[in-house]
mmCIF file of C-alpha atoms and ligand atoms in Angstrom:
data_model
loop_
_atom_site.group_PDB
_atom_site.id
_atom_site.type_symbol
_atom_site.label_atom_id
_atom_site.label_comp_id
_atom_site.label_asym_id
_atom_site.label_seq_id
_atom_site.Cartn_x
_atom_site.Cartn_y
_atom_site.Cartn_z
ATOM 1 C CA MET A 124 -68.015 -143.257 44.266
ATOM 2 C CA LYS A 125 -67.258 -145.682 41.472
ATOM 3 C CA ARG A 126 -70.282 -147.049 39.638
ATOM 4 C CA ILE A 127 -70.233 -150.795 39.093
ATOM 5 C CA ASP A 128 -72.802 -151.416 36.415
ATOM 6 C CA LEU A 129 -73.945 -155.033 36.383
ATOM 7 C CA ARG A 130 -77.321 -154.378 34.760
ATOM 8 C CA SER A 131 -76.300 -155.630 31.335
ATOM 9 C CA ASP A 132 -73.377 -156.272 29.000
ATOM 10 C CA THR A 133 -74.941 -153.660 26.693
ATOM 11 C CA VAL A 134 -73.479 -150.926 28.926
ATOM 12 C CA THR A 135 -69.908 -151.544 27.710
ATOM 13 C CA ARG A 136 -68.330 -148.499 26.115
ATOM 14 C CA PRO A 137 -66.114 -148.512 23.023
ATOM 15 C CA ASP A 138 -62.432 -148.515 23.955
ATOM 16 C CA ASP A 139 -59.703 -146.281 22.494
ATOM 17 C CA ALA A 140 -58.812 -148.706 19.702
ATOM 18 C CA MET A 141 -62.461 -148.835 18.615
ATOM 19 C CA ARG A 142 -62.799 -145.080 18.695
ATOM 20 C CA ARG A 143 -59.666 -144.720 16.559
ATOM 21 C CA ALA A 144 -60.936 -147.307 14.087
ATOM 22 C CA MET A 145 -64.274 -145.492 13.922
ATOM 23 C CA ALA A 146 -62.580 -142.143 13.283
ATOM 24 C CA SER A 147 -60.536 -143.487 10.376
ATOM 25 C CA ALA A 148 -63.091 -145.904 8.871
ATOM 26 C CA GLU A 149 -63.522 -145.946 5.108
ATOM 27 C CA VAL A 150 -67.192 -145.353 4.419
ATOM 28 C CA GLY A 151 -69.801 -145.079 1.652
ATOM 29 C CA ASP A 152 -73.562 -145.142 1.315
ATOM 30 C CA ASP A 153 -74.539 -148.577 2.566
ATOM 31 C CA VAL A 154 -78.085 -148.411 1.189
ATOM 32 C CA TYR A 155 -76.382 -148.345 -2.231
ATOM 33 C CA GLY A 156 -74.133 -151.188 -1.018
ATOM 34 C CA GLU A 157 -71.088 -148.905 -1.183
ATOM 35 C CA ASP A 158 -69.697 -149.017 2.332
ATOM 36 C CA PRO A 159 -66.518 -151.152 2.238
ATOM 37 C CA THR A 160 -66.234 -151.423 6.025
ATOM 38 C CA VAL A 161 -69.779 -152.737 6.360
ATOM 39 C CA ALA A 162 -69.135 -155.153 3.501
ATOM 40 C CA GLU A 163 -66.052 -156.477 5.291
ATOM 41 C CA LEU A 164 -67.932 -156.868 8.563
ATOM 42 C CA GLU A 165 -70.707 -158.798 6.827
ATOM 43 C CA VAL A 166 -68.192 -161.176 5.226
ATOM 44 C CA ARG A 167 -66.380 -161.776 8.532
ATOM 45 C CA ALA A 168 -69.653 -162.296 10.403
ATOM 46 C CA ALA A 169 -70.962 -164.795 7.853
ATOM 47 C CA GLU A 170 -67.634 -166.658 8.006
ATOM 48 C CA ALA A 171 -67.699 -166.831 11.786
ATOM 49 C CA MET A 172 -71.284 -168.137 11.759
ATOM 50 C CA GLY A 173 -70.646 -170.612 8.962
ATOM 51 C CA MET A 174 -73.392 -168.969 6.901
ATOM 52 C CA GLU A 175 -73.379 -167.753 3.299
ATOM 53 C CA ALA A 176 -74.108 -164.102 3.959
ATOM 54 C CA ALA A 177 -74.895 -161.499 6.598
ATOM 55 C CA VAL A 178 -76.658 -158.153 6.927
ATOM 56 C CA PHE A 179 -75.644 -155.468 9.431
ATOM 57 C CA VAL A 180 -78.645 -154.261 11.447
ATOM 58 C CA PRO A 181 -78.974 -151.627 14.182
ATOM 59 C CA SER A 182 -80.188 -154.053 16.853
ATOM 60 C CA GLY A 183 -80.712 -157.687 17.720
ATOM 61 C CA THR A 184 -84.435 -157.045 17.798
ATOM 62 C CA MET A 185 -84.387 -155.951 14.170
ATOM 63 C CA GLY A 186 -82.337 -159.014 13.221
ATOM 64 C CA ASN A 187 -84.824 -161.350 14.905
ATOM 65 C CA GLN A 188 -87.848 -159.595 13.468
ATOM 66 C CA ILE A 189 -86.530 -159.504 9.893
ATOM 67 C CA ALA A 190 -85.971 -163.253 10.178
ATOM 68 C CA MET A 191 -89.540 -163.786 11.403
ATOM 69 C CA GLN A 192 -90.927 -161.691 8.568
ATOM 70 C CA LEU A 193 -89.040 -163.831 6.066
ATOM 71 C CA HIS A 194 -89.832 -167.197 7.654
ATOM 72 C CA THR A 195 -93.587 -166.709 8.125
ATOM 73 C CA ARG A 196 -96.842 -165.516 6.626
ATOM 74 C CA ARG A 197 -99.531 -163.557 8.448
ATOM 75 C CA GLY A 198 -101.635 -165.783 10.674
ATOM 76 C CA ASP A 199 -98.872 -168.330 11.214
ATOM 77 C CA GLU A 200 -97.732 -169.515 14.577
ATOM 78 C CA ILE A 201 -94.109 -169.658 15.703
ATOM 79 C CA LEU A 202 -92.745 -171.758 18.554
ATOM 80 C CA CYS A 203 -90.475 -170.313 21.218
ATOM 81 C CA ASP A 204 -89.916 -170.813 24.928
ATOM 82 C CA SER A 205 -92.050 -168.789 27.311
ATOM 83 C CA LEU A 206 -89.051 -166.823 28.636
ATOM 84 C CA SER A 207 -87.695 -165.930 25.203
ATOM 85 C CA HIS A 208 -86.474 -162.466 24.285
ATOM 86 C CA ILE A 209 -88.384 -162.550 21.001
ATOM 87 C CA ALA A 210 -91.729 -162.994 22.805
ATOM 88 C CA ASN A 211 -91.073 -160.911 25.932
ATOM 89 C CA TYR A 212 -88.731 -158.050 25.091
ATOM 90 C CA GLU A 213 -89.435 -157.046 21.510
ATOM 91 C CA MET A 214 -92.452 -154.806 21.985
ATOM 92 C CA GLY A 215 -94.975 -157.225 20.550
ATOM 93 C CA ALA A 216 -93.191 -157.024 17.202
ATOM 94 C CA LEU A 217 -94.126 -160.575 16.203
ATOM 95 C CA ALA A 218 -97.762 -159.523 16.137
ATOM 96 C CA ALA A 219 -97.254 -155.920 15.113
ATOM 97 C CA LEU A 220 -94.813 -156.429 12.251
ATOM 98 C CA SER A 221 -95.305 -159.978 10.978
ATOM 99 C CA GLY A 222 -98.871 -160.736 12.114
ATOM 100 C CA VAL A 223 -97.832 -164.010 13.693
ATOM 101 C CA GLN A 224 -98.541 -165.384 17.133
ATOM 102 C CA PRO A 225 -95.985 -167.073 19.351
ATOM 103 C CA ARG A 226 -96.835 -170.338 21.071
ATOM 104 C CA LEU A 227 -94.949 -170.130 24.347
ATOM 105 C CA LEU A 228 -93.445 -173.449 25.366
ATOM 106 C CA GLU A 229 -92.374 -174.738 28.752
ATOM 107 C CA SER A 230 -88.639 -175.020 29.125
ATOM 108 C CA LYS A 231 -85.894 -175.617 31.631
ATOM 109 C CA ASN A 232 -83.975 -172.343 32.081
ATOM 110 C CA GLY A 233 -85.164 -171.328 28.629
ATOM 111 C CA LEU A 234 -83.814 -174.468 26.956
ATOM 112 C CA LEU A 235 -86.431 -176.253 24.839
ATOM 113 C CA GLN A 236 -86.951 -179.993 25.025
ATOM 114 C CA PRO A 237 -87.426 -181.564 21.564
ATOM 115 C CA THR A 238 -90.440 -183.592 22.747
ATOM 116 C CA VAL A 239 -92.225 -180.439 23.938
ATOM 117 C CA VAL A 240 -91.555 -178.804 20.575
ATOM 118 C CA ARG A 241 -92.750 -181.821 18.622
ATOM 119 C CA ASP A 242 -96.055 -181.921 20.521
ATOM 120 C CA ALA A 243 -96.735 -178.279 19.656
ATOM 121 C CA VAL A 244 -96.295 -178.448 15.885
ATOM 122 C CA VAL A 245 -99.475 -178.045 13.851
ATOM 123 C CA SER A 246 -99.064 -178.672 10.142
ATOM 124 C CA ASP A 247 -102.209 -179.514 8.277
ATOM 125 C CA VAL A 248 -105.290 -178.847 10.358
ATOM 126 C CA PRO A 249 -107.891 -176.834 8.427
ATOM 127 C CA TYR A 250 -109.029 -174.884 11.499
ATOM 128 C CA GLN A 251 -105.673 -174.187 13.209
ATOM 129 C CA SER A 252 -102.915 -171.787 12.298
ATOM 130 C CA ARG A 253 -99.834 -173.386 10.805
ATOM 131 C CA THR A 254 -96.618 -173.661 12.758
ATOM 132 C CA THR A 255 -93.920 -172.377 10.449
ATOM 133 C CA ALA A 256 -90.916 -171.418 12.556
ATOM 134 C CA LEU A 257 -89.030 -172.358 15.692
ATOM 135 C CA VAL A 258 -86.895 -169.851 17.595
ATOM 136 C CA VAL A 259 -84.042 -171.042 19.797
ATOM 137 C CA GLU A 260 -82.250 -168.647 22.162
ATOM 138 C CA ASN A 261 -78.608 -169.462 23.005
ATOM 139 C CA THR A 262 -77.301 -168.376 25.479
ATOM 140 C CA HIS A 263 -80.612 -167.789 27.179
ATOM 141 C CA ASN A 264 -81.047 -164.416 28.810
ATOM 142 C CA LEU A 265 -83.914 -165.006 31.278
ATOM 143 C CA GLY A 266 -82.707 -168.585 31.639
ATOM 144 C CA GLY A 267 -79.691 -167.218 33.497
ATOM 145 C CA GLY A 268 -77.218 -167.336 30.605
ATOM 146 C CA SER A 269 -77.963 -171.020 30.081
ATOM 147 C CA VAL A 270 -76.287 -172.869 27.194
ATOM 148 C CA TYR A 271 -77.748 -175.615 25.010
ATOM 149 C CA PRO A 272 -75.873 -178.908 25.153
ATOM 150 C CA LEU A 273 -74.766 -179.794 21.599
ATOM 151 C CA ALA A 274 -76.897 -182.928 21.397
ATOM 152 C CA GLN A 275 -80.081 -181.055 22.375
ATOM 153 C CA LEU A 276 -79.379 -178.398 19.763
ATOM 154 C CA ALA A 277 -78.833 -181.031 17.088
ATOM 155 C CA GLU A 278 -82.134 -182.707 17.998
ATOM 156 C CA LEU A 279 -84.008 -179.412 17.631
ATOM 157 C CA VAL A 280 -82.418 -178.805 14.235
ATOM 158 C CA GLU A 281 -83.347 -182.298 13.103
ATOM 159 C CA LEU A 282 -86.893 -181.914 14.377
ATOM 160 C CA ALA A 283 -87.333 -178.616 12.529
ATOM 161 C CA GLU A 284 -86.177 -180.281 9.343
ATOM 162 C CA GLU A 285 -88.564 -183.201 9.857
ATOM 163 C CA CYS A 286 -91.530 -180.907 10.515
ATOM 164 C CA SER A 287 -90.596 -178.434 7.733
ATOM 165 C CA LEU A 288 -90.163 -175.602 10.231
ATOM 166 C CA LYS A 289 -87.757 -172.760 9.610
ATOM 167 C CA ILE A 290 -85.376 -172.601 12.533
ATOM 168 C CA HIS A 291 -83.954 -169.299 13.750
ATOM 169 C CA LEU A 292 -81.223 -168.867 16.318
ATOM 170 C CA ASP A 293 -81.507 -165.833 18.560
ATOM 171 C CA GLY A 294 -77.783 -165.870 19.218
ATOM 172 C CA ALA A 295 -77.492 -162.426 20.793
ATOM 173 C CA ARG A 296 -74.832 -164.007 23.036
ATOM 174 C CA ILE A 297 -73.848 -166.968 20.853
ATOM 175 C CA PHE A 298 -70.130 -166.275 21.398
ATOM 176 C CA ASN A 299 -70.656 -166.719 25.133
ATOM 177 C CA ALA A 300 -72.109 -170.151 24.397
ATOM 178 C CA ALA A 301 -69.185 -171.048 22.125
ATOM 179 C CA VAL A 302 -66.648 -169.969 24.735
ATOM 180 C CA ALA A 303 -68.466 -171.869 27.477
ATOM 181 C CA LEU A 304 -68.495 -175.060 25.385
ATOM 182 C CA ASP A 305 -65.015 -174.385 23.981
ATOM 183 C CA CYS A 306 -66.139 -174.952 20.390
ATOM 184 C CA PRO A 307 -66.278 -172.832 17.209
ATOM 185 C CA VAL A 308 -69.427 -170.726 16.889
ATOM 186 C CA ALA A 309 -70.197 -172.367 13.542
ATOM 187 C CA VAL A 310 -70.818 -175.659 15.363
ATOM 188 C CA LEU A 311 -73.667 -173.985 17.259
ATOM 189 C CA THR A 312 -75.306 -172.560 14.131
ATOM 190 C CA ARG A 313 -75.244 -175.778 12.111
ATOM 191 C CA GLY A 314 -78.556 -176.513 10.419
ATOM 192 C CA PHE A 315 -80.162 -173.187 11.326
ATOM 193 C CA ASP A 316 -81.837 -171.197 8.547
ATOM 194 C CA SER A 317 -80.904 -167.902 10.167
ATOM 195 C CA VAL A 318 -78.903 -166.537 13.066
ATOM 196 C CA SER A 319 -78.804 -163.132 14.685
ATOM 197 C CA PHE A 320 -76.048 -162.080 17.058
ATOM 198 C CA CYS A 321 -75.098 -158.871 18.852
ATOM 199 C CA LEU A 322 -71.827 -156.957 18.645
ATOM 200 C CA SER A 323 -73.125 -154.498 21.213
ATOM 201 C CA LYS A 324 -73.118 -156.784 24.243
ATOM 202 C CA GLY A 325 -70.126 -158.641 25.666
ATOM 203 C CA LEU A 326 -68.142 -158.157 22.456
ATOM 204 C CA GLY A 327 -68.006 -154.461 23.284
ATOM 205 C CA ALA A 328 -69.131 -152.561 20.163
ATOM 206 C CA PRO A 329 -71.307 -149.493 20.768
ATOM 207 C CA VAL A 330 -74.061 -150.462 18.302
ATOM 208 C CA GLY A 331 -75.034 -153.245 15.971
ATOM 209 C CA SER A 332 -76.038 -156.821 15.302
ATOM 210 C CA LEU A 333 -75.885 -159.141 12.325
ATOM 211 C CA LEU A 334 -78.501 -161.319 10.735
ATOM 212 C CA CYS A 335 -76.933 -164.242 8.882
ATOM 213 C CA GLY A 336 -78.356 -166.851 6.532
ATOM 214 C CA SER A 337 -78.360 -167.905 2.886
ATOM 215 C CA ALA A 338 -77.295 -165.384 0.251
ATOM 216 C CA GLU A 339 -80.794 -165.480 -1.178
ATOM 217 C CA MET A 340 -82.421 -164.808 2.182
ATOM 218 C CA MET A 341 -80.053 -161.907 2.887
ATOM 219 C CA VAL A 342 -81.099 -160.160 -0.349
ATOM 220 C CA GLU A 343 -84.664 -160.186 0.985
ATOM 221 C CA ALA A 344 -83.451 -159.245 4.465
ATOM 222 C CA ARG A 345 -81.961 -156.044 3.053
ATOM 223 C CA ARG A 346 -85.350 -155.101 1.615
ATOM 224 C CA VAL A 347 -87.158 -155.716 4.909
ATOM 225 C CA ARG A 348 -84.444 -153.849 6.819
ATOM 226 C CA LYS A 349 -85.050 -150.795 4.624
ATOM 227 C CA MET A 350 -88.807 -151.127 5.116
ATOM 228 C CA LEU A 351 -88.342 -151.071 8.879
ATOM 229 C CA GLY A 352 -86.230 -147.924 8.658
ATOM 230 C CA GLY A 353 -82.960 -149.739 9.234
ATOM 231 C CA GLY A 354 -81.221 -148.720 5.998
ATOM 232 C CA MET A 355 -78.169 -146.841 7.245
ATOM 233 C CA ARG A 356 -75.835 -144.692 5.195
ATOM 234 C CA GLN A 357 -72.140 -144.127 6.130
ATOM 235 C CA VAL A 358 -72.482 -146.770 8.786
ATOM 236 C CA GLY A 359 -68.941 -148.058 8.274
ATOM 237 C CA ILE A 360 -68.198 -145.838 11.266
ATOM 238 C CA LEU A 361 -70.076 -148.374 13.383
ATOM 239 C CA ALA A 362 -68.931 -151.392 11.410
ATOM 240 C CA ALA A 363 -65.307 -150.428 12.113
ATOM 241 C CA ALA A 364 -65.945 -150.842 15.835
ATOM 242 C CA GLY A 365 -67.873 -154.022 15.066
ATOM 243 C CA LEU A 366 -64.902 -155.540 13.234
ATOM 244 C CA LEU A 367 -62.728 -155.116 16.310
ATOM 245 C CA ALA A 368 -65.491 -156.477 18.545
ATOM 246 C CA LEU A 369 -65.807 -159.546 16.337
ATOM 247 C CA ARG A 370 -62.030 -160.084 16.142
ATOM 248 C CA ASP A 371 -61.030 -159.405 19.740
ATOM 249 C CA GLY A 372 -64.249 -159.705 21.746
ATOM 250 C CA PRO A 373 -64.742 -163.468 21.930
ATOM 251 C CA SER A 374 -61.336 -164.278 23.387
ATOM 252 C CA ARG A 375 -61.952 -162.308 26.545
ATOM 253 C CA LEU A 376 -65.473 -163.580 27.337
ATOM 254 C CA ALA A 377 -64.026 -166.400 29.447
ATOM 255 C CA GLU A 378 -62.976 -163.768 31.961
ATOM 256 C CA ASP A 379 -66.591 -162.555 32.220
ATOM 257 C CA HIS A 380 -67.686 -166.140 32.803
ATOM 258 C CA ARG A 381 -65.135 -166.605 35.591
ATOM 259 C CA ASN A 382 -66.305 -163.363 37.192
ATOM 260 C CA ALA A 383 -69.934 -164.480 36.993
ATOM 261 C CA ALA A 384 -69.076 -167.853 38.531
ATOM 262 C CA PHE A 385 -67.287 -166.055 41.366
ATOM 263 C CA LEU A 386 -70.272 -163.737 41.860
ATOM 264 C CA ALA A 387 -72.730 -166.655 41.837
ATOM 265 C CA GLU A 388 -70.679 -168.515 44.386
ATOM 266 C CA GLU A 389 -70.390 -165.523 46.719
ATOM 267 C CA LEU A 390 -74.077 -164.593 46.428
ATOM 268 C CA GLY A 391 -75.124 -168.206 46.852
ATOM 269 C CA ALA A 392 -73.237 -168.397 50.151
ATOM 270 C CA MET A 393 -75.187 -165.451 51.604
ATOM 271 C CA GLU A 394 -78.109 -165.928 53.940
ATOM 272 C CA GLY A 395 -81.278 -164.638 52.247
ATOM 273 C CA ILE A 396 -80.300 -165.059 48.595
ATOM 274 C CA VAL A 397 -80.948 -168.031 46.333
ATOM 275 C CA VAL A 398 -78.985 -168.207 43.079
ATOM 276 C CA ASP A 399 -80.528 -169.905 40.030
ATOM 277 C CA GLU A 400 -78.802 -173.156 39.174
ATOM 278 C CA VAL A 401 -77.608 -173.407 35.604
ATOM 279 C CA GLU A 402 -75.490 -176.225 34.322
ATOM 280 C CA ILE A 403 -72.928 -174.100 32.539
ATOM 281 C CA ARG A 404 -72.338 -170.594 33.782
ATOM 282 C CA THR A 405 -71.778 -167.802 31.251
ATOM 283 C CA ASN A 406 -71.958 -164.097 32.115
ATOM 284 C CA ILE A 407 -75.447 -163.841 33.624
ATOM 285 C CA VAL A 408 -76.378 -164.509 37.249
ATOM 286 C CA LEU A 409 -80.027 -164.614 38.289
ATOM 287 C CA CYS A 410 -80.945 -164.750 41.946
ATOM 288 C CA ARG A 411 -83.899 -164.301 44.235
ATOM 289 C CA LEU A 412 -84.170 -162.499 47.533
ATOM 290 C CA GLN A 413 -85.899 -164.607 50.118
ATOM 291 C CA ALA A 414 -87.436 -161.762 52.059
ATOM 292 C CA ALA A 415 -86.618 -158.208 51.077
ATOM 293 C CA ASP A 416 -88.441 -156.195 48.409
ATOM 294 C CA ALA A 417 -86.473 -156.370 45.144
ATOM 295 C CA GLY A 418 -87.153 -152.797 44.085
ATOM 296 C CA ARG A 419 -86.041 -151.332 47.424
ATOM 297 C CA PHE A 420 -83.065 -153.634 47.516
ATOM 298 C CA ALA A 421 -81.976 -152.502 44.037
ATOM 299 C CA GLY A 422 -82.364 -148.905 45.196
ATOM 300 C CA ALA A 423 -80.137 -149.510 48.216
ATOM 301 C CA LEU A 424 -77.493 -151.147 46.018
ATOM 302 C CA ALA A 425 -77.632 -148.250 43.563
ATOM 303 C CA GLU A 426 -77.094 -145.759 46.379
ATOM 304 C CA ARG A 427 -73.795 -147.522 46.964
ATOM 305 C CA GLY A 428 -72.908 -147.542 43.274
ATOM 306 C CA VAL A 429 -73.859 -151.125 42.385
ATOM 307 C CA LEU A 430 -76.407 -151.454 39.594
ATOM 308 C CA ALA A 431 -78.437 -154.603 38.934
ATOM 309 C CA ILE A 432 -81.783 -155.196 37.231
ATOM 310 C CA PRO A 433 -84.729 -156.166 39.421
ATOM 311 C CA LEU A 434 -86.997 -158.670 37.655
ATOM 312 C CA LEU A 435 -90.480 -159.858 38.547
ATOM 313 C CA GLY A 436 -91.010 -161.926 41.681
ATOM 314 C CA GLY A 437 -88.182 -160.554 43.838
ATOM 315 C CA ARG A 438 -85.563 -161.648 41.356
ATOM 316 C CA PHE A 439 -82.397 -159.907 40.186
ATOM 317 C CA ARG A 440 -80.137 -160.069 37.202
ATOM 318 C CA PHE A 441 -76.407 -159.381 37.350
ATOM 319 C CA VAL A 442 -74.373 -159.438 34.132
ATOM 320 C CA THR A 443 -70.581 -159.394 33.975
ATOM 321 C CA HIS A 444 -68.746 -157.750 31.068
ATOM 322 C CA ARG A 445 -65.489 -156.171 29.946
ATOM 323 C CA ASP A 446 -66.036 -152.962 31.921
ATOM 324 C CA VAL A 447 -66.178 -154.728 35.305
ATOM 325 C CA SER A 448 -63.033 -156.291 36.749
ATOM 326 C CA ARG A 449 -62.699 -159.031 39.341
ATOM 327 C CA SER A 450 -62.072 -156.408 41.998
ATOM 328 C CA ASP A 451 -65.251 -154.566 40.931
ATOM 329 C CA VAL A 452 -67.159 -157.821 41.351
ATOM 330 C CA GLN A 453 -65.575 -158.271 44.777
ATOM 331 C CA THR A 454 -66.724 -154.759 45.706
ATOM 332 C CA ALA A 455 -70.232 -155.535 44.458
ATOM 333 C CA VAL A 456 -70.292 -158.684 46.601
ATOM 334 C CA ASP A 457 -69.276 -156.673 49.660
ATOM 335 C CA VAL A 458 -71.997 -154.104 48.965
ATOM 336 C CA VAL A 459 -74.691 -156.775 48.534
ATOM 337 C CA ARG A 460 -73.636 -158.349 51.845
ATOM 338 C CA GLU A 461 -73.794 -154.964 53.582
ATOM 339 C CA VAL A 462 -77.241 -154.132 52.209
ATOM 340 C CA LEU A 463 -78.580 -157.589 53.109
ATOM 341 C CA ARG A 464 -77.366 -157.136 56.667
ATOM 342 C CA GLU A 465 -79.090 -153.764 56.913
ATOM 343 C CA VAL A 466 -82.313 -155.124 55.479
ATOM 344 C CA SER A 467 -82.413 -158.077 57.859
ATOM 345 C CA ALA A 468 -81.619 -155.781 60.793
ATOM 346 C CA GLY A 469 -84.807 -153.952 59.766
HETATM 347 C C1 LIG B 34 -80.164 -158.318 23.785
HETATM 348 C C2 LIG B 34 -80.886 -159.413 23.170
HETATM 349 C C3 LIG B 34 -81.464 -159.273 21.901
HETATM 350 C C4 LIG B 34 -81.435 -158.002 21.090
HETATM 351 O O1 LIG B 34 -81.550 -156.862 21.802
HETATM 352 P P1 LIG B 34 -81.389 -155.411 21.150
HETATM 353 O O2 LIG B 34 -81.399 -154.549 22.351
HETATM 354 O O3 LIG B 34 -82.531 -155.206 20.247
HETATM 355 O O4 LIG B 34 -80.086 -155.382 20.414
HETATM 356 C C5 LIG B 34 -82.077 -160.378 21.350
HETATM 357 N N1 LIG B 34 -82.120 -161.539 22.006
HETATM 358 C C6 LIG B 34 -81.567 -161.707 23.208
HETATM 359 C C7 LIG B 34 -81.607 -163.052 23.860
HETATM 360 C C8 LIG B 34 -80.935 -160.652 23.845
HETATM 361 O O5 LIG B 34 -80.392 -160.837 25.055
#
């Protein structure tokens, strides 16, 4: 039985070209700044993001957390939406590593409204912690792959400037947003102090993310990365795969988006499933079962080779990526329909 893994775009495996590039990569000790392949990746990444410099990190979590360490002091408060990755899926690192507390804001599908942000900023109250940073997630994972409209993004950037907040973009899937809006990535990073993005998701690399920002900030970022145990040595082996992911990955994300739209449409037409509405569809589909138990349902799907992630409250996440074709998605749809029928038959 073929496994159709729709749990996440992190499950993509390096293809033959990546494996060849990894095998022949020129390498050196990157803690000494001597790995030419890493250096090239960092230049390309900074260029793509429209930032001065970049630092290669093992994970998106480390990229986000280094940024928070640099943008805050202990006891500060940061603003993020209540569904954000940085507050929900990073092991309490904001508190554990930087000693800051997140203020979790209401949002629509993870997308922050500037007025809600403005009302939450505390600057000069002698008995309240200072708000020093704002984190924006684009595309938004638990928001169903939602994408910020350009105007809303620009307003948040402007607001951060006005309120003297550092503004960080958790752009794990920023290329998905750029493809969905049909604009260069650098347009979506404009005005941000820092950006992190993942090579290891839809772009297809096995490991790695980049933190990007000013040259000055990236010098400090390297120090914090080492402190966190993220100083890697002959890591050009991974950067070689990352270079291909960065060069070739973005252009095929549109296919993932079409597959997700197809999946959303098919699931939405089924009795017993409600699909989350998002304005612009990228590669994530969230849905809710009306009756059946999500855990058992996921188990029944898995028995037939279709993997999805059950979330809280009877919800599911399906993610399309380069290792699932349209016909795989069609098969997954057929399996979901079959399992639903069985469940409703008792
Ligand atoms: C995946 C992801 C990250 C980083 O995850 P890692 O597993 O640490 O690489 C950060 N933010 C968002 C929104 C993500 O989806």
